[in-house]
Structure formats: structure tokens, C-alpha cells
Amino acid sequence: MMCQIDCSNIAGFVPSDWLESRLPALKSADERLRQGSGAGGGYTGWVSLPRDYDKQEFTRIEAAAKRIRADSQILVVIGIGGSYLGARAVIDLLGGHGPEILFAGNGLSSDALYETLQKLNGKNFSVNIISKSGTTTEPAVAFRILKGLLEERYGKEGARKRIYATTDKQRGVLKGVADAEGYETFVVPDEIGGRYSVLSAVGLLPLAAAGVDITALMSGAHRAMVDFTALGAENPAWQYAAARGALYTSGKSVELLCCYEPSFRFFAEWWKQLYGESEGKEGKGLFPASVEFTADLHSMGQYIQEGQRLMFETVVRFTTPRNEIYIPDDPQDTDGLNFLSGKPLSFVAEQAMRGTLLAHIDGGVPNLMVEVARRDAEHIGALIYFFEYACGLSGYLLGVNPFNQPGVEAYKNNMYALLGKPGYEARRAELEARLSAPQASKD
Ligand code: PA5
């Protein structure tokens, strides 16, 4: 198995039958995911995606990536949430070699967009706009600006060849624009929601353009998919889902995803969206948070050790570093570090991890350890699939629809109203009245 899990360090925090007692529910959840018969079952296309993905589109993705790599020094990837986090996570983790990938449209900061635009001065660039709906304000606004810049720089026809649109197969504003303008388009599959879409064109085009081996990524995901068809207590994804459920039931409300690799930061952001949007509803769900060790042991470490006893940790551990650095000897030993002379830095990190694990358990923080051998495309593909599959299982164990996100609409509707979008006039008046008299709460 490409992903393993060690749940031994939750003993004492959960009942001893934490796994056995959940096996029937896990079996049922697995069936609902595979048959698409549970809540949100229309969005379970990701379950078999590593096997059933569109091979012709995959070839087009590789060809488009090759063109981008040949004619662009920068690729600007425009998207938000599930339409960008997966690509950013994998590019950060694996490192790119090719055009620089910049991300835009993932917020509304004029300073951030200005800085991105500055970086394009004097550089050849292309744009990949990714939006399933095509109506999300943040990427739509960024796209309008970048499209204008491309047309100014390369002319209408030149710009057309540098814009790649990843969107719905047949519906939506972006699909309409792409067809009208003649952009090359890639598909966000109907049956896959944003946060489960990294292994579709949503993630694959930016990843391939960045030089990530997407064949290896899909092959790793496929191996994990096959591994996880083994039903029962030995299945690492079942163990993870059951352990999370048991810890939640036993009173833990926060899951901290921890890693000793700084390049993991955006993978943790992707994971937070995956679990937060899938489970955080109906007043339920673990709050997903993340820390980077050892850096955060010098800040958040205090709270983890001694603050409110709310949390458990899930550590993602890459067992073999890509590169090794050895600590040199110093004949004077002025810094007193000669007890480490000749030792690899990874040995020091390993002891930090082992010591932290025990300290946190002693402090009342149970620990799950997800182990992955290497930080390469194949293992990251497997890790993505592990977390997606376990998330689907977890959502069904919790009794929620893991594939909708009704809560995301509330801010959007208010923002549309306040921006004066046609059709929101009454709501705008109501909101403006409340905002000018903030003491008058809605209740
Ligand atoms: O997971 C999700 O569904 C969301 O994060 C969406 O991906 C995000 O809101 C962007 O939506 P869209 O791709 O329609 O622009």
C-alpha cells in the first residue's frame, strides 16, 4: 500500500472497539460511494476517476501543457477553492520545472492582483481560467482583467491561443465565452465537485504545465483506488475515517493536520477545504486546521501541549527525504553540537517528531500517523485519493451529505446584493439598512 496509517496512539482516548464497531457503517458508506446511492451520490465520479478518466482529454492536456511550456514563461492559473487549491498543493509539494505558475482570482485583494500583474511585465504568459460555474466573482473579475491584458499584448487572435478554459462541459457563462471566443476548453466533469477535482483537468493542466509527471500522479491514485477496494479493518482509509469518527464522538472537535515538510502547506489548505466543506454542516463536523512542524512547535506548540483539550493530530510523514544533508563536525565544538556530527538532518527531524508525538500524547492530544514513502508524483496521487476516499466515508459516517456546500452561498448572496447585482435589489436595501445600524441585529 502506498499510504499506511498508524492508529495505535489513539488508544486510551477512544473505546477499544472504535474500529470494529464502525465496520458495518463503513461497509455501507463504501457501497454508497461506489454506487452513487448515498446523499449527493451524483457527485461521486471521483471514486473511479483514476481508472475511468477521459484518456483523449488527458492527451490534449499534455499537448496544451507542452505549448504553454514552449511559448510562456508564466502561466497564470485563475480559480478559487476547489478550482485551484489542488493544483497549488501538488505544485508546491513536488516543485515545478518549467514556466512559473502564478495564481490569481483566489481572493479580491487589489494589491495581490497588482503584484501578479507586475510580474507579467516583459514576460510571455498564458492563462488557464478554471471555473465550473463560470459565475464565481473572484476568478471572473481576475479573468476579465487578464484577458484584457493578453489582448492588449498579443492581439485578439494571439490572446485566443494563450487562453485555456476549464469549465462545465456544456453550461455556464465561461463555457459560452470560451465557445464564442474559440478558446481551447477542458472539462470539469458533471459528477465531480470542486474539492474532489484535482485529478481532473482542473488540476492536471496546471500541473502538467508546471512539469509535474501527471501520468505518475494518476498511476499512484489508481494504485490507491485499487488498494482501497479491500474492504475491512485493514483498509487504511477505513481506519482513518473510523478513528476520526471515534475521536469526534469522544469529544475532540479539532483535527490538526501536521507535517514536517514546509512544502506541504498548500496540501494542508487543500485538505482543509476537502474536509471542512464536506463535513462542516448541520451543526456538525471536526474543525480542520493545520500546522507546520517544527516551525509551529515554537508558536502553536504551546497551545497544543497545554491549551484547551479540543484536538487530535494527524501527522503526514514522508519516510524518505528527497535529499539528505549531513551535519558537519566542528573541532572546536563551540556551539556544543558535536553530538550530532555526521548525523543526517532527517535523523534530527525524526527524533523531533518522535519526541513531539509522545509529549502531545502525554498532554492529551491523540495522534494518527499517515505514512507515505516518498514525496513524488505517484505517492502524492495516492495520498490525494486516500484523503478523498476517507473524506467520503467520514461524511457518511457523520450522517451528512459530503458533496454539497450550501453554507458557501450565504456570503455570495450578500456580496452580490451589496455590489448591486441585478435581481438582488430588495436584499441590498435590507443589508444596507442593517450595516448602517449595526446594533440592530437580525434577531
Ligand atoms: O468545492 C467547491 O465546490 C468550491 O470550492 C468551488 O470549487 C469554488 O467555489 C469555485 O467554484 P467555480 O469552479 O464554480 O468557480
Short mmCIF file of C-alpha atoms and ligand atoms in Angstrom, two decimals:
data_model
loop_
_atom_site.label_atom_id
_atom_site.label_comp_id
_atom_site.label_asym_id
_atom_site.label_seq_id
_atom_site.Cartn_x
_atom_site.Cartn_y
_atom_site.Cartn_z
CA MET A 1 0.00 0.00 0.00
CA MET A 2 1.27 3.44 -0.88
CA CYS A 3 -0.36 5.07 2.16
CA GLN A 4 -0.29 3.47 5.56
CA ILE A 5 -1.81 4.64 8.81
CA ASP A 6 -0.82 4.03 12.41
CA CYS A 7 -3.76 4.50 14.77
CA SER A 8 -2.11 2.96 17.83
CA ASN A 9 -1.74 6.35 19.51
CA ILE A 10 -5.43 6.96 19.93
CA ALA A 11 -5.67 4.06 22.41
CA GLY A 12 -6.90 5.32 25.74
CA PHE A 13 -8.71 8.25 24.11
CA VAL A 14 -11.44 6.19 22.40
CA PRO A 15 -13.30 2.97 23.30
CA SER A 16 -11.31 -0.15 22.39
CA ASP A 17 -13.90 -1.20 19.78
CA TRP A 18 -13.53 2.12 17.89
CA LEU A 19 -12.85 0.33 14.63
CA GLU A 20 -14.89 -2.89 14.92
CA SER A 21 -18.00 -1.04 15.99
CA ARG A 22 -17.84 1.09 12.84
CA LEU A 23 -17.20 -1.64 10.28
CA PRO A 24 -20.87 -2.11 9.27
CA ALA A 25 -21.32 1.65 8.80
CA LEU A 26 -18.07 1.80 6.81
CA LYS A 27 -19.22 -1.03 4.57
CA SER A 28 -22.47 0.77 3.92
CA ALA A 29 -20.65 4.08 3.29
CA ASP A 30 -18.28 2.37 0.85
CA GLU A 31 -21.23 0.89 -1.05
CA ARG A 32 -22.97 4.25 -1.25
CA LEU A 33 -19.81 5.90 -2.59
CA ARG A 34 -19.21 3.21 -5.21
CA GLN A 35 -22.85 3.01 -6.31
CA GLY A 36 -23.55 6.73 -6.02
CA SER A 37 -26.60 5.80 -3.95
CA GLY A 38 -25.99 7.99 -0.89
CA ALA A 39 -26.64 11.67 -0.26
CA GLY A 40 -25.01 13.69 -3.04
CA GLY A 41 -24.44 10.46 -4.96
CA GLY A 42 -24.41 12.35 -8.26
CA TYR A 43 -21.03 13.77 -7.26
CA THR A 44 -19.08 10.57 -6.72
CA GLY A 45 -17.39 10.49 -10.12
CA TRP A 46 -14.01 10.92 -8.41
CA VAL A 47 -14.27 7.43 -6.89
CA SER A 48 -13.36 5.71 -10.18
CA LEU A 49 -11.71 8.72 -11.87
CA PRO A 50 -8.12 7.33 -11.65
CA ARG A 51 -9.29 4.42 -13.84
CA ASP A 52 -12.04 6.00 -15.92
CA TYR A 53 -10.63 9.43 -16.71
CA ASP A 54 -11.01 10.72 -20.26
CA LYS A 55 -7.84 9.48 -21.99
CA GLN A 56 -8.37 11.70 -25.04
CA GLU A 57 -8.67 14.77 -22.90
CA PHE A 58 -5.57 13.67 -20.99
CA THR A 59 -3.63 13.67 -24.28
CA ARG A 60 -4.99 17.14 -25.08
CA ILE A 61 -3.90 18.31 -21.63
CA GLU A 62 -0.37 17.08 -22.27
CA ALA A 63 -0.31 18.79 -25.68
CA ALA A 64 -1.62 22.08 -24.25
CA ALA A 65 0.93 21.91 -21.44
CA LYS A 66 3.68 21.40 -23.99
CA ARG A 67 2.54 24.50 -25.88
CA ILE A 68 2.39 26.56 -22.70
CA ARG A 69 5.88 25.40 -21.75
CA ALA A 70 7.16 26.38 -25.19
CA ASP A 71 5.55 29.80 -25.53
CA SER A 72 5.17 31.07 -21.95
CA GLN A 73 7.48 31.99 -19.11
CA ILE A 74 4.49 32.28 -16.79
CA LEU A 75 1.14 30.52 -16.61
CA VAL A 76 -1.49 32.40 -14.61
CA VAL A 77 -3.97 29.95 -13.12
CA ILE A 78 -7.23 31.71 -12.28
CA GLY A 79 -9.59 29.90 -9.90
CA ILE A 80 -10.72 29.72 -6.29
CA GLY A 81 -11.44 26.95 -3.78
CA GLY A 82 -11.64 23.58 -5.43
CA SER A 83 -10.77 25.18 -8.74
CA TYR A 84 -7.23 25.99 -7.63
CA LEU A 85 -6.15 24.55 -4.27
CA GLY A 86 -5.34 21.07 -5.57
CA ALA A 87 -3.02 22.30 -8.30
CA ARG A 88 -1.29 24.69 -5.92
CA ALA A 89 -0.93 21.92 -3.32
CA VAL A 90 0.75 19.49 -5.70
CA ILE A 91 2.97 22.09 -7.40
CA ASP A 92 4.23 23.27 -4.01
CA LEU A 93 4.82 19.73 -2.78
CA LEU A 94 6.57 18.42 -5.85
CA GLY A 95 8.16 21.59 -7.18
CA GLY A 96 7.76 22.73 -10.75
CA HIS A 97 10.33 22.87 -13.51
CA GLY A 98 9.08 24.93 -16.38
CA PRO A 99 7.06 28.11 -16.56
CA GLU A 100 6.42 29.86 -13.28
CA ILE A 101 2.86 29.24 -12.13
CA LEU A 102 1.11 32.24 -10.62
CA PHE A 103 -2.32 32.02 -9.04
CA ALA A 104 -4.95 34.73 -9.39
CA GLY A 105 -8.66 35.06 -8.77
CA ASN A 106 -8.46 33.33 -5.39
CA GLY A 107 -9.36 36.48 -3.49
CA LEU A 108 -10.29 40.11 -4.01
CA SER A 109 -7.12 41.86 -2.93
CA SER A 110 -6.22 44.59 -5.41
CA ASP A 111 -2.66 44.58 -4.03
CA ALA A 112 -2.23 40.86 -4.67
CA LEU A 113 -3.56 41.11 -8.21
CA TYR A 114 -1.47 44.21 -8.88
CA GLU A 115 1.67 42.34 -7.78
CA THR A 116 0.78 39.42 -10.04
CA LEU A 117 0.27 41.77 -12.98
CA GLN A 118 3.64 43.42 -12.26
CA LYS A 119 5.34 40.04 -12.56
CA LEU A 120 3.99 39.70 -16.10
CA ASN A 121 5.86 42.78 -17.33
CA GLY A 122 8.22 41.76 -20.10
CA LYS A 123 7.30 38.07 -19.78
CA ASN A 124 5.39 35.87 -22.18
CA PHE A 125 2.41 34.38 -20.41
CA SER A 126 -0.72 32.29 -20.83
CA VAL A 127 -3.86 31.97 -18.73
CA ASN A 128 -5.80 28.95 -17.51
CA ILE A 129 -9.19 30.10 -16.23
CA ILE A 130 -10.84 27.41 -14.13
CA SER A 131 -14.43 27.78 -13.01
CA LYS A 132 -17.12 25.17 -13.14
CA SER A 133 -19.97 27.65 -12.77
CA GLY A 134 -18.21 30.48 -14.59
CA THR A 135 -20.01 32.91 -12.31
CA THR A 136 -17.75 32.96 -9.26
CA THR A 137 -16.91 36.62 -8.73
CA GLU A 138 -13.24 36.34 -7.73
CA PRO A 139 -11.99 34.40 -10.79
CA ALA A 140 -14.45 36.11 -13.16
CA VAL A 141 -13.12 39.57 -12.27
CA ALA A 142 -9.47 38.44 -12.48
CA PHE A 143 -10.15 36.82 -15.85
CA ARG A 144 -11.69 39.95 -17.30
CA ILE A 145 -8.54 41.88 -16.32
CA LEU A 146 -6.05 39.27 -17.55
CA LYS A 147 -7.94 38.65 -20.77
CA GLY A 148 -7.75 42.41 -21.45
CA LEU A 149 -4.01 42.37 -20.78
CA LEU A 150 -3.46 39.40 -23.08
CA GLU A 151 -5.44 41.03 -25.88
CA GLU A 152 -3.52 44.27 -25.43
CA ARG A 153 -0.22 42.40 -25.56
CA TYR A 154 -0.86 39.77 -28.23
CA GLY A 155 -3.96 40.99 -30.09
CA LYS A 156 -7.29 39.19 -30.10
CA GLU A 157 -6.03 36.23 -32.12
CA GLY A 158 -2.78 35.89 -30.18
CA ALA A 159 -4.68 36.03 -26.89
CA ARG A 160 -7.10 33.36 -28.06
CA LYS A 161 -4.19 30.92 -28.39
CA ARG A 162 -2.99 31.70 -24.87
CA ILE A 163 -6.26 31.24 -23.01
CA TYR A 164 -7.26 27.79 -21.79
CA ALA A 165 -10.68 27.47 -20.15
CA THR A 166 -11.53 24.64 -17.76
CA THR A 167 -15.25 24.65 -17.12
CA ASP A 168 -18.54 22.82 -17.40
CA LYS A 169 -18.96 20.59 -20.45
CA GLN A 170 -21.97 22.46 -21.80
CA ARG A 171 -23.39 25.03 -19.39
CA GLY A 172 -22.37 28.30 -17.84
CA VAL A 173 -21.08 31.75 -18.64
CA LEU A 174 -17.46 30.69 -19.10
CA LYS A 175 -18.39 27.89 -21.48
CA GLY A 176 -20.36 30.43 -23.53
CA VAL A 177 -17.43 32.89 -23.60
CA ALA A 178 -14.93 30.13 -24.45
CA ASP A 179 -17.05 28.88 -27.33
CA ALA A 180 -17.68 32.37 -28.65
CA GLU A 181 -14.00 33.34 -28.48
CA GLY A 182 -12.63 29.97 -29.62
CA TYR A 183 -10.55 29.12 -26.53
CA GLU A 184 -9.37 25.57 -26.04
CA THR A 185 -11.57 24.10 -23.33
CA PHE A 186 -11.21 21.33 -20.77
CA VAL A 187 -13.96 19.80 -18.71
CA VAL A 188 -14.87 19.94 -15.04
CA PRO A 189 -16.86 16.69 -15.03
CA ASP A 190 -20.52 16.99 -14.01
CA GLU A 191 -20.20 14.25 -11.44
CA ILE A 192 -17.20 15.74 -9.63
CA GLY A 193 -17.42 18.70 -7.25
CA GLY A 194 -14.65 21.31 -6.98
CA ARG A 195 -12.90 19.96 -3.91
CA TYR A 196 -12.67 16.44 -5.40
CA SER A 197 -11.50 17.66 -8.81
CA VAL A 198 -7.70 17.86 -8.59
CA LEU A 199 -7.25 14.67 -10.63
CA SER A 200 -9.46 16.04 -13.45
CA ALA A 201 -8.43 18.74 -15.96
CA VAL A 202 -8.89 21.24 -13.11
CA GLY A 203 -5.61 20.12 -11.55
CA LEU A 204 -3.98 18.26 -14.40
CA LEU A 205 -3.47 21.12 -16.87
CA PRO A 206 -1.67 23.47 -14.44
CA LEU A 207 0.27 20.52 -13.05
CA ALA A 208 1.40 19.33 -16.47
CA ALA A 209 2.33 22.88 -17.45
CA ALA A 210 4.42 23.12 -14.27
CA GLY A 211 6.28 19.97 -15.26
CA VAL A 212 4.64 17.54 -12.84
CA ASP A 213 4.50 13.96 -14.14
CA ILE A 214 0.72 13.65 -14.37
CA THR A 215 0.92 10.08 -15.66
CA ALA A 216 2.69 9.07 -12.46
CA LEU A 217 0.20 11.11 -10.40
CA MET A 218 -2.76 9.26 -11.95
CA SER A 219 -0.98 5.93 -11.66
CA GLY A 220 -0.45 6.50 -7.91
CA ALA A 221 -4.10 7.46 -7.49
CA HIS A 222 -5.09 4.35 -9.41
CA ARG A 223 -2.94 2.13 -7.21
CA ALA A 224 -4.58 3.65 -4.14
CA MET A 225 -8.03 3.20 -5.67
CA VAL A 226 -7.29 -0.50 -6.16
CA ASP A 227 -5.73 -0.84 -2.68
CA PHE A 228 -8.80 0.68 -1.06
CA THR A 229 -11.24 -1.72 -2.68
CA ALA A 230 -10.09 -4.17 0.01
CA LEU A 231 -12.93 -3.94 2.48
CA GLY A 232 -12.45 -4.32 6.20
CA ALA A 233 -10.42 -3.38 9.21
CA GLU A 234 -7.10 -3.50 7.36
CA ASN A 235 -8.08 -0.72 4.94
CA PRO A 236 -6.09 2.42 5.95
CA ALA A 237 -8.81 4.77 4.69
CA TRP A 238 -11.43 2.90 6.73
CA GLN A 239 -9.16 3.15 9.76
CA TYR A 240 -8.69 6.89 9.25
CA ALA A 241 -12.42 7.53 8.82
CA ALA A 242 -13.27 5.38 11.85
CA ALA A 243 -10.57 6.94 14.02
CA ARG A 244 -11.72 10.47 13.17
CA GLY A 245 -15.31 9.47 13.92
CA ALA A 246 -14.34 7.87 17.23
CA LEU A 247 -12.26 10.85 18.33
CA TYR A 248 -15.10 13.23 17.39
CA THR A 249 -17.60 11.16 19.35
CA SER A 250 -15.18 11.08 22.28
CA GLY A 251 -15.19 14.87 22.45
CA LYS A 252 -12.44 16.03 20.12
CA SER A 253 -13.63 18.84 17.89
CA VAL A 254 -10.46 19.90 16.06
CA GLU A 255 -8.26 17.86 13.75
CA LEU A 256 -4.79 19.30 13.23
CA LEU A 257 -3.06 18.15 10.08
CA CYS A 258 0.67 18.28 10.74
CA CYS A 259 3.67 17.79 8.51
CA TYR A 260 7.39 18.29 8.90
CA GLU A 261 7.74 19.44 5.25
CA PRO A 262 7.21 23.20 4.67
CA SER A 263 6.20 22.42 1.06
CA PHE A 264 3.12 20.67 2.48
CA ARG A 265 1.45 23.96 3.43
CA PHE A 266 -0.93 24.15 0.46
CA PHE A 267 -1.66 20.45 0.56
CA ALA A 268 -2.97 21.16 4.06
CA GLU A 269 -5.07 24.02 2.63
CA TRP A 270 -6.49 21.61 0.04
CA TRP A 271 -7.21 19.07 2.80
CA LYS A 272 -8.92 21.74 4.94
CA GLN A 273 -11.29 22.60 2.11
CA LEU A 274 -11.93 18.93 1.41
CA TYR A 275 -12.87 18.07 5.00
CA GLY A 276 -14.27 21.45 6.06
CA GLU A 277 -16.71 21.75 3.15
CA SER A 278 -17.59 18.08 3.18
CA GLU A 279 -18.34 17.72 6.90
CA GLY A 280 -18.96 21.16 8.36
CA LYS A 281 -22.74 21.37 8.14
CA GLU A 282 -25.91 20.78 10.15
CA GLY A 283 -24.01 21.95 13.26
CA LYS A 284 -21.61 19.01 12.95
CA GLY A 285 -18.08 18.19 11.91
CA LEU A 286 -14.49 18.29 13.08
CA PHE A 287 -12.86 21.68 12.53
CA PRO A 288 -9.91 21.04 10.19
CA ALA A 289 -6.79 23.04 11.00
CA SER A 290 -3.15 22.67 10.10
CA VAL A 291 0.31 23.31 11.49
CA GLU A 292 3.79 23.11 10.05
CA PHE A 293 6.32 21.36 12.25
CA THR A 294 8.82 22.02 13.62
CA ALA A 295 8.24 25.76 12.96
CA ASP A 296 4.83 25.84 14.66
CA LEU A 297 6.11 23.90 17.67
CA HIS A 298 7.68 27.24 18.57
CA SER A 299 4.34 29.04 18.37
CA MET A 300 1.22 26.87 18.34
CA GLY A 301 3.13 24.14 20.19
CA GLN A 302 2.29 25.81 23.50
CA TYR A 303 -1.45 25.65 22.84
CA ILE A 304 -1.29 22.12 21.52
CA GLN A 305 0.57 20.98 24.62
CA GLU A 306 -1.40 22.84 27.28
CA GLY A 307 -4.38 24.76 25.88
CA GLN A 308 -7.97 23.57 25.73
CA ARG A 309 -8.06 19.81 25.17
CA LEU A 310 -10.02 20.02 21.89
CA MET A 311 -7.79 18.43 19.36
CA PHE A 312 -6.11 15.44 17.89
CA GLU A 313 -3.29 15.38 15.38
CA THR A 314 -2.99 13.67 12.03
CA VAL A 315 0.66 13.70 11.02
CA VAL A 316 1.55 13.12 7.37
CA ARG A 317 5.02 11.63 7.33
CA PHE A 318 7.22 11.19 4.26
CA THR A 319 9.53 8.44 5.40
CA THR A 320 12.38 9.06 2.93
CA PRO A 321 13.68 12.58 2.27
CA ARG A 322 14.39 13.53 -1.33
CA ASN A 323 17.75 14.96 -0.37
CA GLU A 324 19.94 14.41 2.64
CA ILE A 325 22.14 16.92 4.44
CA TYR A 326 24.75 15.82 6.99
CA ILE A 327 25.73 17.89 9.99
CA PRO A 328 29.44 18.76 9.82
CA ASP A 329 31.91 18.23 12.65
CA ASP A 330 33.47 21.27 14.34
CA PRO A 331 36.78 20.54 16.05
CA GLN A 332 36.21 23.42 18.48
CA ASP A 333 32.60 22.41 19.15
CA THR A 334 31.89 25.99 20.20
CA ASP A 335 28.16 25.51 19.67
CA GLY A 336 28.14 22.20 21.55
CA LEU A 337 26.56 20.38 18.64
CA ASN A 338 29.24 17.75 18.05
CA PHE A 339 26.95 15.10 19.50
CA LEU A 340 25.16 15.46 16.13
CA SER A 341 28.29 15.44 13.93
CA GLY A 342 27.89 13.25 10.87
CA LYS A 343 24.19 12.71 11.53
CA PRO A 344 21.71 13.40 8.69
CA LEU A 345 19.29 16.26 9.28
CA SER A 346 16.46 13.79 8.69
CA PHE A 347 17.62 11.90 11.80
CA VAL A 348 17.23 15.09 13.85
CA ALA A 349 13.76 15.67 12.33
CA GLU A 350 12.81 12.09 13.11
CA GLN A 351 13.73 12.49 16.78
CA ALA A 352 11.84 15.80 16.92
CA MET A 353 8.79 14.01 15.52
CA ARG A 354 9.05 11.07 17.93
CA GLY A 355 9.55 13.36 20.92
CA THR A 356 6.66 15.60 19.89
CA LEU A 357 4.37 12.63 19.43
CA LEU A 358 4.95 11.43 22.98
CA ALA A 359 4.82 14.91 24.50
CA HIS A 360 1.50 15.65 22.81
CA ILE A 361 0.00 12.30 23.79
CA ASP A 362 1.09 13.00 27.39
CA GLY A 363 -0.62 16.38 27.02
CA GLY A 364 -3.90 14.74 25.98
CA VAL A 365 -3.56 15.03 22.20
CA PRO A 366 -4.11 11.70 20.45
CA ASN A 367 -2.20 11.05 17.26
CA LEU A 368 -2.81 9.45 13.89
CA MET A 369 0.20 8.91 11.64
CA VAL A 370 -0.28 8.69 7.87
CA GLU A 371 2.88 7.34 6.29
CA VAL A 372 3.94 7.85 2.69
CA ALA A 373 7.32 6.58 1.47
CA ARG A 374 8.31 9.39 -0.84
CA ARG A 375 7.38 12.90 -1.93
CA ASP A 376 6.97 12.07 -5.61
CA ALA A 377 4.10 12.30 -8.09
CA GLU A 378 3.00 8.69 -7.70
CA HIS A 379 2.83 8.82 -3.91
CA ILE A 380 1.09 12.21 -3.92
CA GLY A 381 -1.52 10.80 -6.32
CA ALA A 382 -2.09 8.01 -3.82
CA LEU A 383 -2.25 10.43 -0.88
CA ILE A 384 -4.85 12.56 -2.68
CA TYR A 385 -7.01 9.52 -3.30
CA PHE A 386 -6.56 8.34 0.30
CA PHE A 387 -7.86 11.62 1.70
CA GLU A 388 -10.71 11.90 -0.83
CA TYR A 389 -11.97 8.38 -0.25
CA ALA A 390 -11.65 8.67 3.53
CA CYS A 391 -13.50 12.00 3.37
CA GLY A 392 -16.45 10.46 1.53
CA LEU A 393 -16.56 7.65 4.11
CA SER A 394 -16.25 10.10 7.00
CA GLY A 395 -19.09 12.26 5.73
CA TYR A 396 -21.44 9.31 5.53
CA LEU A 397 -20.35 8.09 8.98
CA LEU A 398 -21.19 11.54 10.30
CA GLY A 399 -24.58 11.44 8.61
CA VAL A 400 -24.10 14.43 6.29
CA ASN A 401 -24.00 14.91 2.53
CA PRO A 402 -20.25 15.18 1.91
CA PHE A 403 -20.74 16.59 -1.59
CA ASN A 404 -22.70 19.79 -1.13
CA GLN A 405 -21.68 23.16 0.32
CA PRO A 406 -24.89 25.11 0.96
CA GLY A 407 -23.16 27.35 3.50
CA VAL A 408 -20.90 28.89 0.87
CA GLU A 409 -23.87 30.67 -0.72
CA ALA A 410 -24.65 32.95 2.22
CA TYR A 411 -21.72 35.34 1.76
CA LYS A 412 -22.07 35.25 -2.01
CA ASN A 413 -25.70 36.36 -1.91
CA ASN A 414 -24.88 39.22 0.46
CA MET A 415 -21.91 40.28 -1.66
CA TYR A 416 -23.97 40.21 -4.88
CA ALA A 417 -26.63 42.32 -3.20
CA LEU A 418 -24.14 44.86 -1.86
CA LEU A 419 -22.43 45.06 -5.26
CA GLY A 420 -25.75 45.93 -6.88
CA LYS A 421 -26.11 42.80 -8.98
CA PRO A 422 -29.43 42.90 -10.83
CA GLY A 423 -32.11 40.84 -9.09
CA TYR A 424 -30.80 41.50 -5.55
CA GLU A 425 -32.36 44.96 -5.03
CA ALA A 426 -34.57 44.11 -2.04
CA ARG A 427 -31.83 42.25 -0.26
CA ARG A 428 -29.45 45.14 -0.87
CA ALA A 429 -31.77 47.61 0.80
CA GLU A 430 -32.19 45.30 3.79
CA LEU A 431 -28.44 44.73 4.17
CA GLU A 432 -27.53 48.38 3.78
CA ALA A 433 -30.06 49.27 6.49
CA ARG A 434 -28.55 46.69 8.83
CA LEU A 435 -24.99 47.79 8.09
CA SER A 436 -25.78 51.44 8.75
CA ALA A 437 -27.35 50.48 12.07
CA PRO A 438 -25.10 47.59 13.14
CA GLN A 439 -26.61 47.47 16.64
CA ALA A 440 -29.88 46.23 15.12
CA SER A 441 -29.12 42.54 14.75
CA LYS A 442 -31.33 40.42 12.54
CA ASP A 443 -32.74 38.61 15.58
O1 PA5 B 1 -15.53 22.89 -3.85
C1 PA5 B 1 -16.23 23.72 -4.40
O2 PA5 B 1 -17.25 23.41 -4.98
C2 PA5 B 1 -15.85 25.18 -4.38
O3 PA5 B 1 -14.64 25.38 -3.73
C3 PA5 B 1 -15.70 25.70 -5.79
O4 PA5 B 1 -14.71 24.96 -6.46
C4 PA5 B 1 -15.34 27.17 -5.80
O5 PA5 B 1 -16.33 27.90 -5.13
C5 PA5 B 1 -15.19 27.69 -7.21
O6 PA5 B 1 -16.35 27.45 -7.95
P1 PA5 B 1 -16.33 27.54 -9.52
O7 PA5 B 1 -15.41 26.47 -10.03
O8 PA5 B 1 -17.75 27.33 -9.96
O9 PA5 B 1 -15.83 28.92 -9.88
#
